[in-house]
């Protein structure tokens, strides 16, 4: 029986591609584990009988539940999981953390299923919240915590005020009437307690040699100020990273102890300073190519600044792939989003990368509130150009989504976007489906066009295949649809894209079959599974707070 039970909800459709370690929960667990407290991590995505595992973990010693959710589809699953926890254990408080709770903490805690929210970095704050609840101590002065009182919602986190200064993309970030943890000294954090999870249940990338792949966050935040991005809001405009020495210690542990053959650095901006970046590359090179790596966050202008010798170091370091957010192929749009780099730099880096055996994923965004169809076509033509010049490149295209707290969120509201008013409504706020659920500036035929572009981009290039780490079925479907998607992408033909509806139908069918199987299990075993229970929940209004 555990004192702290951390639970990972389903992510949603992304679970069909790969299931990554619950690194946010591992981070939250690190401090209480280092203090000797009993912590359990349960993961809905990997558990064949989640409720039985939950019953084994929870006992009289259990003080608090914690879960993390990102805005969008995962909020829906997190609410279903919260309902389950409150039905079974109404006396145990539930705390939400992560991106969504940080962006809308008061609205989160206002929900009858949720007792606390932690804003910002949660490692120390969550542990202290546990200690105070265990000891019956008040939480009124605990930084970053939002909670219920008899008088309503109380917040120790205050409100983050973001102000644009001048016309050169500079911003100031001031938290008023409260505080929240933004940990500066990352090296001071305890190591991640990997013993709390089963490594074999997770797969980031599909590796043919059978070895494990892993994610690793080496930093938090981003020093840049793109107007569509939530990162500056979540991290209050600060970039913080582990030292290169600690990064390489973490890498060696994954390689030697966990038999990891590939690491995906899941940072918003991996390099940090150039000195740190080069030191990490040198350390990775000591594995002599036996350890591969990829990264989520690197910029074209950063790579432009590398010397020829440093490019060779990058190639020798075991670099398998890089992901570069270029966002657009239109210079005017690039300036309006405050990207602070040029299309010329993107072309230069793409030409350079074409000389190496390194896959590169470029991500673009279409459908900004101010963007014209011709400006979007510039992006589509630019994507084709990049892939033509570099056979190792592929482009994924996402629909713009307004994120609360960003400058473009205000613009979207001004263009007619009707923001979600409840947690349930936020469950539809994801890149693939938000335009169909919320009123905006986009007409139906425009929405159809944008969705077709995004869908086709995921299947048009064979280089994306390694991303399907979790599903042999999805890799098979990719092989079947790839020739059609490739033709559409090359010819910029996105009309009559019935494939989007077919995908929705297939996913809905799969989820229905999974729920049906779990219901059948419940009839055979006499134990109601999570899917059965959550398909027939009691009304939310009947569920009160746990404390």
Coordinates of C-alpha atoms in Angstrom, one line a residue:
X1 CA 0.0 0.0 0.0
X2 CA 1.4 3.4 -1.0
X3 CA 1.3 6.8 0.7
X4 CA 1.3 8.5 -2.7
X5 CA -0.4 7.1 -5.8
X6 CA 0.4 8.8 -9.1
X7 CA -1.8 7.8 -12.1
X8 CA -1.2 8.3 -15.8
X9 CA -4.4 8.6 -17.9
X10 CA -4.8 7.6 -21.5
X11 CA -3.4 10.2 -23.9
X12 CA -5.9 9.4 -26.7
X13 CA -5.2 8.9 -30.4
X14 CA -1.4 9.5 -29.8
X15 CA -1.3 6.2 -27.8
X16 CA -1.9 4.4 -31.1
X17 CA 1.5 5.7 -32.4
X18 CA 3.7 5.1 -29.3
X19 CA 3.5 5.0 -25.6
X20 CA 6.2 7.0 -23.9
X21 CA 7.3 6.8 -20.3
X22 CA 5.3 8.9 -17.9
X23 CA 8.2 11.2 -17.4
X24 CA 6.2 14.0 -15.7
X25 CA 5.0 11.5 -13.0
X26 CA 8.5 10.2 -12.6
X27 CA 9.7 13.7 -12.0
X28 CA 7.0 14.4 -9.4
X29 CA 7.8 11.1 -7.7
X30 CA 11.5 11.8 -7.5
X31 CA 11.4 14.0 -4.4
X32 CA 9.1 11.9 -2.2
X33 CA 11.0 8.7 -3.3
X34 CA 14.3 10.4 -2.3
X35 CA 12.8 11.2 1.1
X36 CA 11.9 7.6 1.6
X37 CA 8.1 7.8 1.1
X38 CA 6.2 5.0 -0.5
X39 CA 5.1 6.0 -4.0
X40 CA 3.4 4.0 -6.8
X41 CA 2.9 5.0 -10.4
X42 CA 0.0 3.4 -12.3
X43 CA -0.5 3.8 -16.0
X44 CA -3.8 3.2 -17.7
X45 CA -2.1 3.0 -21.1
X46 CA -0.1 -0.1 -20.2
X47 CA -2.2 -1.9 -17.6
X48 CA -4.4 -4.8 -18.7
X49 CA -6.3 -4.6 -15.4
X50 CA -5.9 -1.1 -14.1
X51 CA -8.5 -1.2 -11.4
X52 CA -7.1 -4.3 -9.8
X53 CA -3.7 -2.6 -9.7
X54 CA -5.3 0.4 -8.2
X55 CA -6.9 -1.6 -5.5
X56 CA -3.6 -3.2 -4.6
X57 CA -1.9 0.2 -4.4
X58 CA -4.4 2.0 -2.3
X59 CA -4.8 1.4 1.4
X60 CA -5.2 3.2 4.8
X61 CA -1.7 4.8 4.3
X62 CA -2.7 6.5 1.0
X63 CA -2.8 10.3 1.5
X64 CA -3.2 11.7 -2.0
X65 CA -3.7 10.9 -5.7
X66 CA -1.8 12.8 -8.3
X67 CA -2.2 13.0 -12.1
X68 CA -0.9 15.1 -15.0
X69 CA -2.7 16.1 -18.1
X70 CA -2.0 18.2 -21.2
X71 CA -4.7 20.3 -22.8
X72 CA -6.9 18.4 -25.3
X73 CA -8.0 14.8 -25.6
X74 CA -6.1 13.7 -22.4
X75 CA -8.2 16.1 -20.3
X76 CA -11.2 13.9 -21.3
X77 CA -9.5 10.7 -20.1
X78 CA -8.1 12.4 -17.0
X79 CA -11.7 13.4 -16.0
X80 CA -12.9 9.8 -16.5
X81 CA -10.0 8.6 -14.4
X82 CA -10.8 11.2 -11.7
X83 CA -14.4 10.0 -11.7
X84 CA -13.2 6.4 -11.0
X85 CA -10.9 7.5 -8.2
X86 CA -13.6 9.5 -6.5
X87 CA -16.2 6.7 -6.8
X88 CA -13.8 4.2 -5.2
X89 CA -12.0 6.4 -2.8
X90 CA -14.0 9.6 -2.1
X91 CA -12.0 10.3 1.1
X92 CA -8.6 10.6 -0.7
X93 CA -7.8 14.1 -2.2
X94 CA -7.0 14.3 -5.9
X95 CA -4.4 16.8 -7.2
X96 CA -3.9 17.7 -10.9
X97 CA -0.7 19.0 -12.3
X98 CA 1.0 19.5 -15.6
X99 CA 0.4 21.8 -18.6
X100 CA -3.4 22.2 -18.4
X101 CA -3.6 22.7 -14.6
X102 CA -0.8 25.4 -15.0
X103 CA -2.7 27.2 -17.8
X104 CA -6.2 27.2 -16.1
X105 CA -5.7 26.3 -12.4
X106 CA -8.8 27.9 -11.0
X107 CA -11.1 26.4 -13.6
X108 CA -9.5 23.0 -13.0
X109 CA -10.1 23.1 -9.2
X110 CA -13.6 24.4 -9.7
X111 CA -14.5 21.0 -11.1
X112 CA -16.2 18.9 -8.4
X113 CA -13.9 15.9 -8.9
X114 CA -10.7 17.9 -8.3
X115 CA -9.4 19.1 -4.9
X116 CA -6.0 20.7 -5.7
X117 CA -3.9 21.9 -8.7
X118 CA -0.2 22.6 -8.7
X119 CA 1.0 25.4 -11.0
X120 CA 4.5 25.3 -12.4
X121 CA 7.2 22.7 -11.5
X122 CA 5.6 20.2 -9.1
X123 CA 8.5 18.2 -7.6
X124 CA 8.9 20.0 -4.3
X125 CA 5.4 21.5 -4.1
X126 CA 3.6 18.2 -4.5
X127 CA 5.7 16.5 -1.9
X128 CA 5.1 19.3 0.6
X129 CA 1.4 19.2 -0.2
X130 CA 1.5 15.4 0.6
X131 CA 3.3 16.1 3.9
X132 CA 0.9 18.8 5.0
X133 CA -2.2 16.7 4.2
X134 CA -0.6 13.7 6.0
X135 CA 0.1 15.9 9.1
X136 CA -3.2 17.8 9.0
X137 CA -1.3 21.1 8.4
X138 CA -2.9 24.0 6.4
X139 CA -1.9 24.7 2.8
X140 CA -2.8 28.4 2.8
X141 CA 0.8 29.5 2.3
X142 CA 2.0 26.7 0.0
X143 CA 3.3 28.3 -3.2
X144 CA 1.8 27.3 -6.5
X145 CA -1.2 25.5 -5.0
X146 CA -4.8 26.2 -6.0
X147 CA -7.5 24.6 -3.8
X148 CA -11.1 24.6 -2.5
X149 CA -12.2 26.3 0.6
X150 CA -15.7 26.9 2.1
X151 CA -15.7 30.3 0.6
X152 CA -14.8 29.1 -2.9
X153 CA -11.4 28.7 -4.8
X154 CA -8.2 29.9 -3.2
X155 CA -5.0 30.4 -5.2
X156 CA -1.5 30.8 -3.9
X157 CA -0.2 30.9 -7.5
X158 CA -1.6 34.3 -8.4
X159 CA -1.8 35.2 -12.0
X160 CA 0.9 35.4 -14.7
X161 CA 0.9 38.7 -16.6
X162 CA 2.6 38.6 -20.0
X163 CA 3.3 41.9 -21.6
X164 CA 4.7 42.5 -25.1
X165 CA 7.4 45.3 -25.1
X166 CA 7.7 47.2 -28.4
X167 CA 7.5 45.7 -31.8
X168 CA 10.6 43.5 -31.6
X169 CA 9.1 40.4 -30.0
X170 CA 10.2 41.1 -26.4
X171 CA 8.0 40.1 -23.5
X172 CA 8.0 40.4 -19.8
X173 CA 6.6 37.8 -17.4
X174 CA 5.4 38.9 -14.0
X175 CA 3.4 36.7 -11.5
X176 CA 1.2 38.8 -9.4
X177 CA -0.5 38.0 -6.1
X178 CA 1.2 34.7 -5.7
X179 CA 4.2 32.4 -6.5
X180 CA 4.9 29.2 -8.3
X181 CA 8.0 27.0 -8.5
X182 CA 10.2 27.5 -11.6
X183 CA 13.2 25.4 -10.6
X184 CA 16.5 27.1 -11.7
X185 CA 19.0 24.5 -10.5
X186 CA 18.0 21.4 -12.3
X187 CA 21.1 19.5 -11.1
X188 CA 19.7 19.7 -7.6
X189 CA 16.7 17.5 -8.5
X190 CA 16.9 13.8 -7.4
X191 CA 17.3 11.1 -10.1
X192 CA 14.2 9.8 -11.7
X193 CA 12.9 6.6 -9.9
X194 CA 12.8 4.3 -12.9
X195 CA 12.2 1.3 -10.7
X196 CA 8.5 2.5 -10.4
X197 CA 7.8 1.6 -14.0
X198 CA 8.2 -1.4 -16.2
X199 CA 10.4 -0.4 -19.1
X200 CA 9.3 -3.2 -21.4
X201 CA 5.8 -1.8 -21.5
X202 CA 6.9 1.4 -23.3
X203 CA 8.2 2.1 -26.8
X204 CA 9.1 5.5 -28.1
X205 CA 10.5 4.4 -31.5
X206 CA 10.5 1.2 -33.5
X207 CA 14.0 -0.3 -33.3
X208 CA 14.8 -3.3 -35.5
X209 CA 17.4 -4.6 -33.1
X210 CA 14.9 -5.1 -30.3
X211 CA 16.5 -2.8 -27.9
X212 CA 14.6 -0.2 -25.8
X213 CA 14.1 3.4 -26.7
X214 CA 13.5 6.1 -24.1
X215 CA 12.6 9.7 -23.6
X216 CA 14.8 12.1 -21.6
X217 CA 14.1 15.7 -20.7
X218 CA 17.3 17.5 -20.1
X219 CA 15.8 21.0 -19.8
X220 CA 12.6 23.0 -19.4
X221 CA 11.5 26.1 -21.2
X222 CA 12.7 27.9 -24.3
X223 CA 14.5 31.3 -24.7
X224 CA 12.5 32.3 -27.7
X225 CA 9.1 34.0 -27.9
X226 CA 7.0 32.5 -30.7
X227 CA 3.5 34.0 -30.4
X228 CA 1.6 30.8 -30.8
X229 CA 3.6 28.8 -28.3
X230 CA 2.6 28.0 -24.7
X231 CA 6.1 27.4 -23.5
X232 CA 7.0 30.9 -22.4
X233 CA 3.7 31.0 -20.5
X234 CA 4.2 27.7 -18.7
X235 CA 7.9 28.4 -17.9
X236 CA 7.5 32.1 -17.3
X237 CA 9.9 32.9 -20.1
X238 CA 12.8 31.0 -18.6
X239 CA 15.0 28.2 -20.0
X240 CA 16.6 25.9 -17.4
X241 CA 18.7 22.8 -18.1
X242 CA 20.8 20.1 -16.5
X243 CA 24.5 20.6 -16.8
X244 CA 26.1 18.6 -19.6
X245 CA 27.8 16.4 -16.9
X246 CA 24.4 15.4 -15.4
X247 CA 22.8 14.9 -18.8
X248 CA 25.6 12.4 -19.8
X249 CA 25.2 10.6 -16.4
X250 CA 21.5 10.1 -17.1
X251 CA 22.3 8.9 -20.6
X252 CA 24.8 6.4 -19.4
X253 CA 22.4 5.0 -16.8
X254 CA 19.7 4.5 -19.5
X255 CA 22.3 2.8 -21.8
X256 CA 24.1 0.6 -19.2
X257 CA 21.3 -0.2 -16.8
X258 CA 18.1 -0.1 -18.9
X259 CA 19.5 -1.4 -22.2
X260 CA 18.4 1.6 -24.1
X261 CA 19.6 1.8 -27.7
X262 CA 18.0 5.1 -28.6
X263 CA 17.2 8.2 -26.6
X264 CA 14.7 10.9 -27.6
X265 CA 15.6 14.2 -25.9
X266 CA 12.1 15.5 -25.3
X267 CA 13.1 19.1 -24.7
X268 CA 11.4 22.2 -26.2
X269 CA 14.9 23.6 -26.8
X270 CA 17.6 20.9 -26.4
X271 CA 20.9 22.7 -27.0
X272 CA 20.8 25.5 -24.4
X273 CA 24.1 27.3 -24.7
X274 CA 26.4 26.3 -27.5
X275 CA 29.0 25.2 -24.9
X276 CA 26.5 22.8 -23.3
X277 CA 25.4 21.5 -26.7
X278 CA 28.9 20.7 -27.8
X279 CA 29.9 19.1 -24.5
X280 CA 26.8 16.8 -24.8
X281 CA 27.7 15.9 -28.4
X282 CA 31.2 15.0 -27.4
X283 CA 29.9 12.8 -24.6
X284 CA 27.4 11.1 -26.8
X285 CA 30.2 10.4 -29.3
X286 CA 32.0 8.3 -26.7
X287 CA 29.4 5.6 -27.3
X288 CA 30.9 5.0 -30.7
X289 CA 27.6 4.9 -32.5
X290 CA 26.1 2.1 -30.4
X291 CA 23.7 4.6 -28.8
X292 CA 21.5 6.6 -31.2
X293 CA 19.6 9.8 -30.2
X294 CA 17.0 12.2 -31.5
X295 CA 15.6 15.4 -30.2
X296 CA 12.3 17.2 -30.2
X297 CA 13.6 20.7 -30.0
X298 CA 16.3 22.3 -32.1
X299 CA 16.2 25.4 -34.3
X300 CA 17.6 26.0 -37.8
X301 CA 19.4 29.2 -36.8
X302 CA 21.2 27.2 -34.0
X303 CA 22.5 24.7 -36.5
X304 CA 23.5 27.4 -38.9
X305 CA 26.0 28.6 -36.3
X306 CA 27.9 25.3 -36.2
X307 CA 31.3 25.1 -37.8
X308 CA 32.2 22.4 -40.2
X309 CA 34.1 20.6 -37.4
X310 CA 31.0 20.8 -35.2
X311 CA 28.8 19.4 -37.9
X312 CA 31.1 16.4 -38.1
X313 CA 30.9 16.1 -34.3
X314 CA 27.1 16.0 -34.6
X315 CA 27.3 13.3 -37.2
X316 CA 29.7 11.2 -35.1
X317 CA 27.6 11.6 -31.9
X318 CA 25.1 9.0 -32.9
X319 CA 22.5 11.5 -34.1
X320 CA 19.7 9.5 -35.7
X321 CA 17.2 12.3 -36.3
X322 CA 16.4 16.0 -35.6
X323 CA 13.1 17.7 -35.3
X324 CA 13.0 21.4 -36.4
X325 CA 10.0 23.6 -36.1
X326 CA 10.1 25.8 -39.1
X327 CA 6.3 26.7 -38.9
X328 CA 5.9 28.3 -42.3
X329 CA 7.3 28.9 -45.8
X330 CA 6.1 32.4 -46.0
X331 CA 8.4 35.3 -44.8
X332 CA 5.5 37.5 -43.8
X333 CA 4.0 34.8 -41.6
X334 CA 7.4 34.0 -40.2
X335 CA 7.7 37.6 -39.0
X336 CA 4.2 37.8 -37.6
X337 CA 4.6 34.7 -35.4
X338 CA 7.9 36.2 -34.1
X339 CA 10.0 33.1 -35.1
X340 CA 13.2 35.2 -35.1
X341 CA 14.8 33.2 -37.9
X342 CA 14.7 33.2 -41.7
X343 CA 13.7 30.9 -44.5
X344 CA 17.2 31.3 -45.8
X345 CA 18.6 29.8 -42.6
X346 CA 16.1 26.9 -43.0
X347 CA 17.2 26.2 -46.6
X348 CA 20.9 26.4 -45.6
X349 CA 20.4 23.9 -42.8
X350 CA 18.4 21.5 -44.9
X351 CA 21.1 21.5 -47.6
X352 CA 23.7 20.8 -44.9
X353 CA 21.7 18.0 -43.4
X354 CA 21.3 16.4 -46.9
X355 CA 25.0 15.5 -46.7
X356 CA 24.5 13.3 -43.6
X357 CA 22.7 10.1 -42.7
X358 CA 20.4 12.0 -40.3
X359 CA 16.6 12.0 -40.6
X360 CA 15.1 15.4 -40.1
X361 CA 11.4 16.2 -39.3
X362 CA 10.2 19.7 -40.1
X363 CA 7.0 20.8 -38.5
X364 CA 4.8 23.5 -40.0
X365 CA 1.6 25.1 -38.8
X366 CA -1.2 26.2 -41.1
X367 CA -4.4 28.1 -40.4
X368 CA -3.3 31.1 -38.3
X369 CA -6.1 33.6 -37.9
X370 CA -4.5 36.1 -40.2
X371 CA -3.2 33.6 -42.8
X372 CA -4.4 33.5 -46.4
X373 CA -4.7 30.5 -48.5
X374 CA -1.9 31.6 -50.7
X375 CA 0.4 32.0 -47.7
X376 CA -0.5 28.5 -46.7
X377 CA 0.3 27.3 -50.2
X378 CA 3.8 28.9 -49.8
X379 CA 4.2 26.6 -46.8
X380 CA 3.1 23.5 -48.7
X381 CA 5.4 24.3 -51.6
X382 CA 8.3 24.9 -49.2
X383 CA 7.7 21.5 -47.6
X384 CA 7.9 19.8 -51.0
X385 CA 11.1 21.8 -51.7
X386 CA 12.8 20.7 -48.5
X387 CA 12.0 17.0 -49.1
X388 CA 13.2 17.3 -52.7
X389 CA 16.5 18.7 -51.7
X390 CA 17.0 16.4 -48.7
X391 CA 15.9 12.8 -49.2
X392 CA 16.2 12.2 -45.4
X393 CA 13.7 15.0 -44.6
X394 CA 10.0 14.8 -44.0
X395 CA 7.4 17.4 -43.1
X396 CA 4.5 17.1 -40.7
X397 CA 1.9 19.8 -40.9
X398 CA -0.4 20.7 -37.9
X399 CA -3.4 23.0 -37.7
X400 CA -3.0 26.1 -35.6
X401 CA -4.7 25.8 -32.2
X402 CA -5.1 28.8 -29.9
X403 CA -3.4 28.2 -26.6
X404 CA -4.5 30.2 -23.6
X405 CA -2.1 32.8 -22.4
X406 CA -0.3 33.3 -25.7
X407 CA -0.6 36.4 -27.8
X408 CA -2.4 34.6 -30.6
X409 CA -5.0 33.3 -28.1
X410 CA -6.2 36.9 -27.8
X411 CA -6.1 37.3 -31.6
X412 CA -8.2 34.1 -32.0
X413 CA -10.8 35.5 -29.5
X414 CA -11.0 38.6 -31.6
X415 CA -11.5 36.6 -34.7
X416 CA -14.6 34.8 -33.3
X417 CA -13.1 31.8 -31.4
X418 CA -15.4 30.8 -28.5
X419 CA -13.2 29.5 -25.7
X420 CA -14.0 26.4 -23.6
X421 CA -15.8 27.2 -20.4
X422 CA -15.4 23.8 -18.6
X423 CA -12.9 21.0 -18.3
X424 CA -15.1 18.8 -20.3
X425 CA -15.0 21.3 -23.2
X426 CA -11.2 21.4 -23.1
X427 CA -11.2 17.7 -23.8
X428 CA -11.9 18.5 -27.5
X429 CA -9.2 21.2 -27.7
X430 CA -6.6 19.4 -29.8
X431 CA -4.9 20.0 -33.1
X432 CA -6.9 17.4 -35.0
X433 CA -10.5 18.2 -33.9
X434 CA -10.8 21.6 -32.2
X435 CA -12.0 23.4 -35.3
X436 CA -15.0 21.1 -35.5
X437 CA -16.1 21.6 -31.9
X438 CA -15.6 25.4 -31.3
X439 CA -16.8 28.4 -33.2
X440 CA -14.0 30.2 -35.0
X441 CA -13.2 32.2 -38.1
X442 CA -13.0 29.1 -40.3
X443 CA -15.7 28.0 -42.7
X444 CA -16.4 24.2 -43.1
X445 CA -14.7 23.8 -46.5
X446 CA -11.6 25.6 -45.1
X447 CA -11.6 23.3 -42.0
X448 CA -11.9 20.2 -44.4
X449 CA -8.9 21.5 -46.4
X450 CA -6.8 22.1 -43.3
X451 CA -7.6 18.7 -41.8
X452 CA -6.8 17.0 -45.1
X453 CA -3.4 18.7 -45.2
X454 CA -2.5 17.7 -41.7
X455 CA -3.7 14.1 -42.2
X456 CA -1.9 13.5 -45.5
X457 CA 1.4 14.9 -44.1
X458 CA 1.5 12.1 -41.5
X459 CA 1.6 9.4 -44.1
X460 CA 3.2 10.9 -47.2
X461 CA 6.9 10.2 -46.5
X462 CA 8.5 6.8 -45.7
X463 CA 11.0 8.5 -43.3
X464 CA 8.2 8.8 -40.7
X465 CA 8.0 5.1 -40.2
X466 CA 10.3 4.8 -37.2
X467 CA 7.8 7.0 -35.3
X468 CA 5.3 4.2 -35.1
X469 CA 6.9 2.5 -32.1
X470 CA 3.8 1.1 -30.5
X471 CA 1.7 -0.5 -33.3
X472 CA 2.5 -3.1 -35.9
X473 CA -1.1 -2.5 -37.2
X474 CA -0.4 1.2 -37.7
X475 CA 2.8 0.5 -39.5
X476 CA 0.9 -1.9 -41.8
X477 CA -1.8 0.8 -42.4
X478 CA 1.0 3.3 -43.1
X479 CA 2.4 1.0 -45.8
X480 CA -1.0 0.7 -47.5
X481 CA -1.9 4.4 -47.5
X482 CA 1.5 5.9 -48.1
X483 CA 1.4 5.9 -52.0
X484 CA -1.9 7.8 -51.9
X485 CA -0.7 10.3 -49.4
X486 CA 2.6 10.8 -51.3
X487 CA 0.7 11.6 -54.5
X488 CA -1.6 14.0 -52.7
X489 CA 1.3 15.8 -51.0
X490 CA 3.4 16.1 -54.2
X491 CA 0.5 17.5 -56.2
X492 CA -1.0 19.6 -53.4
X493 CA -4.3 17.9 -53.9
X494 CA -6.4 17.8 -50.8
X495 CA -10.0 17.7 -52.1
X496 CA -12.3 14.8 -51.5
X497 CA -10.1 13.5 -48.7
X498 CA -12.5 10.8 -47.4
X499 CA -9.5 9.2 -45.7
X500 CA -9.9 11.6 -42.8
X501 CA -13.4 10.3 -42.1
X502 CA -12.2 6.7 -42.5
X503 CA -9.5 7.3 -39.9
X504 CA -12.1 8.6 -37.4
X505 CA -14.3 5.6 -38.1
X506 CA -11.5 3.1 -37.7
X507 CA -10.3 4.7 -34.4
X508 CA -13.9 4.8 -33.1
X509 CA -14.3 1.2 -34.0
X510 CA -11.1 0.2 -32.3
X511 CA -12.0 2.0 -29.1
X512 CA -15.5 0.5 -29.2
X513 CA -14.1 -3.0 -29.6
X514 CA -11.6 -2.4 -26.7
X515 CA -14.4 -1.2 -24.5
X516 CA -16.6 -4.2 -25.5
X517 CA -13.7 -6.6 -24.7
X518 CA -13.2 -5.0 -21.3
X519 CA -17.0 -5.2 -20.6
X520 CA -16.9 -8.9 -21.5
X521 CA -14.0 -9.4 -19.1
X522 CA -16.0 -7.7 -16.4
X523 CA -18.9 -10.1 -16.9
X524 CA -16.6 -13.2 -16.9
X525 CA -14.6 -12.1 -13.8
X526 CA -17.3 -10.3 -12.0
X527 CA -15.0 -7.2 -11.7
X528 CA -16.1 -4.0 -13.4
X529 CA -13.2 -2.7 -15.5
X530 CA -12.3 1.0 -15.9
X531 CA -13.8 1.2 -19.4
X532 CA -17.1 -0.4 -18.2
X533 CA -17.3 1.9 -15.2
X534 CA -16.4 5.0 -17.1
X535 CA -18.8 4.3 -20.0
X536 CA -21.6 4.4 -17.4
X537 CA -20.5 7.1 -14.9
X538 CA -22.8 8.6 -12.4
X539 CA -23.6 12.3 -13.1
X540 CA -20.6 14.5 -12.2
X541 CA -22.9 16.7 -10.1
X542 CA -23.2 13.8 -7.6
X543 CA -19.4 13.6 -7.1
X544 CA -18.2 15.9 -4.3
X545 CA -14.7 16.8 -3.4
X546 CA -12.7 14.3 -1.4
X547 CA -11.7 16.6 1.4

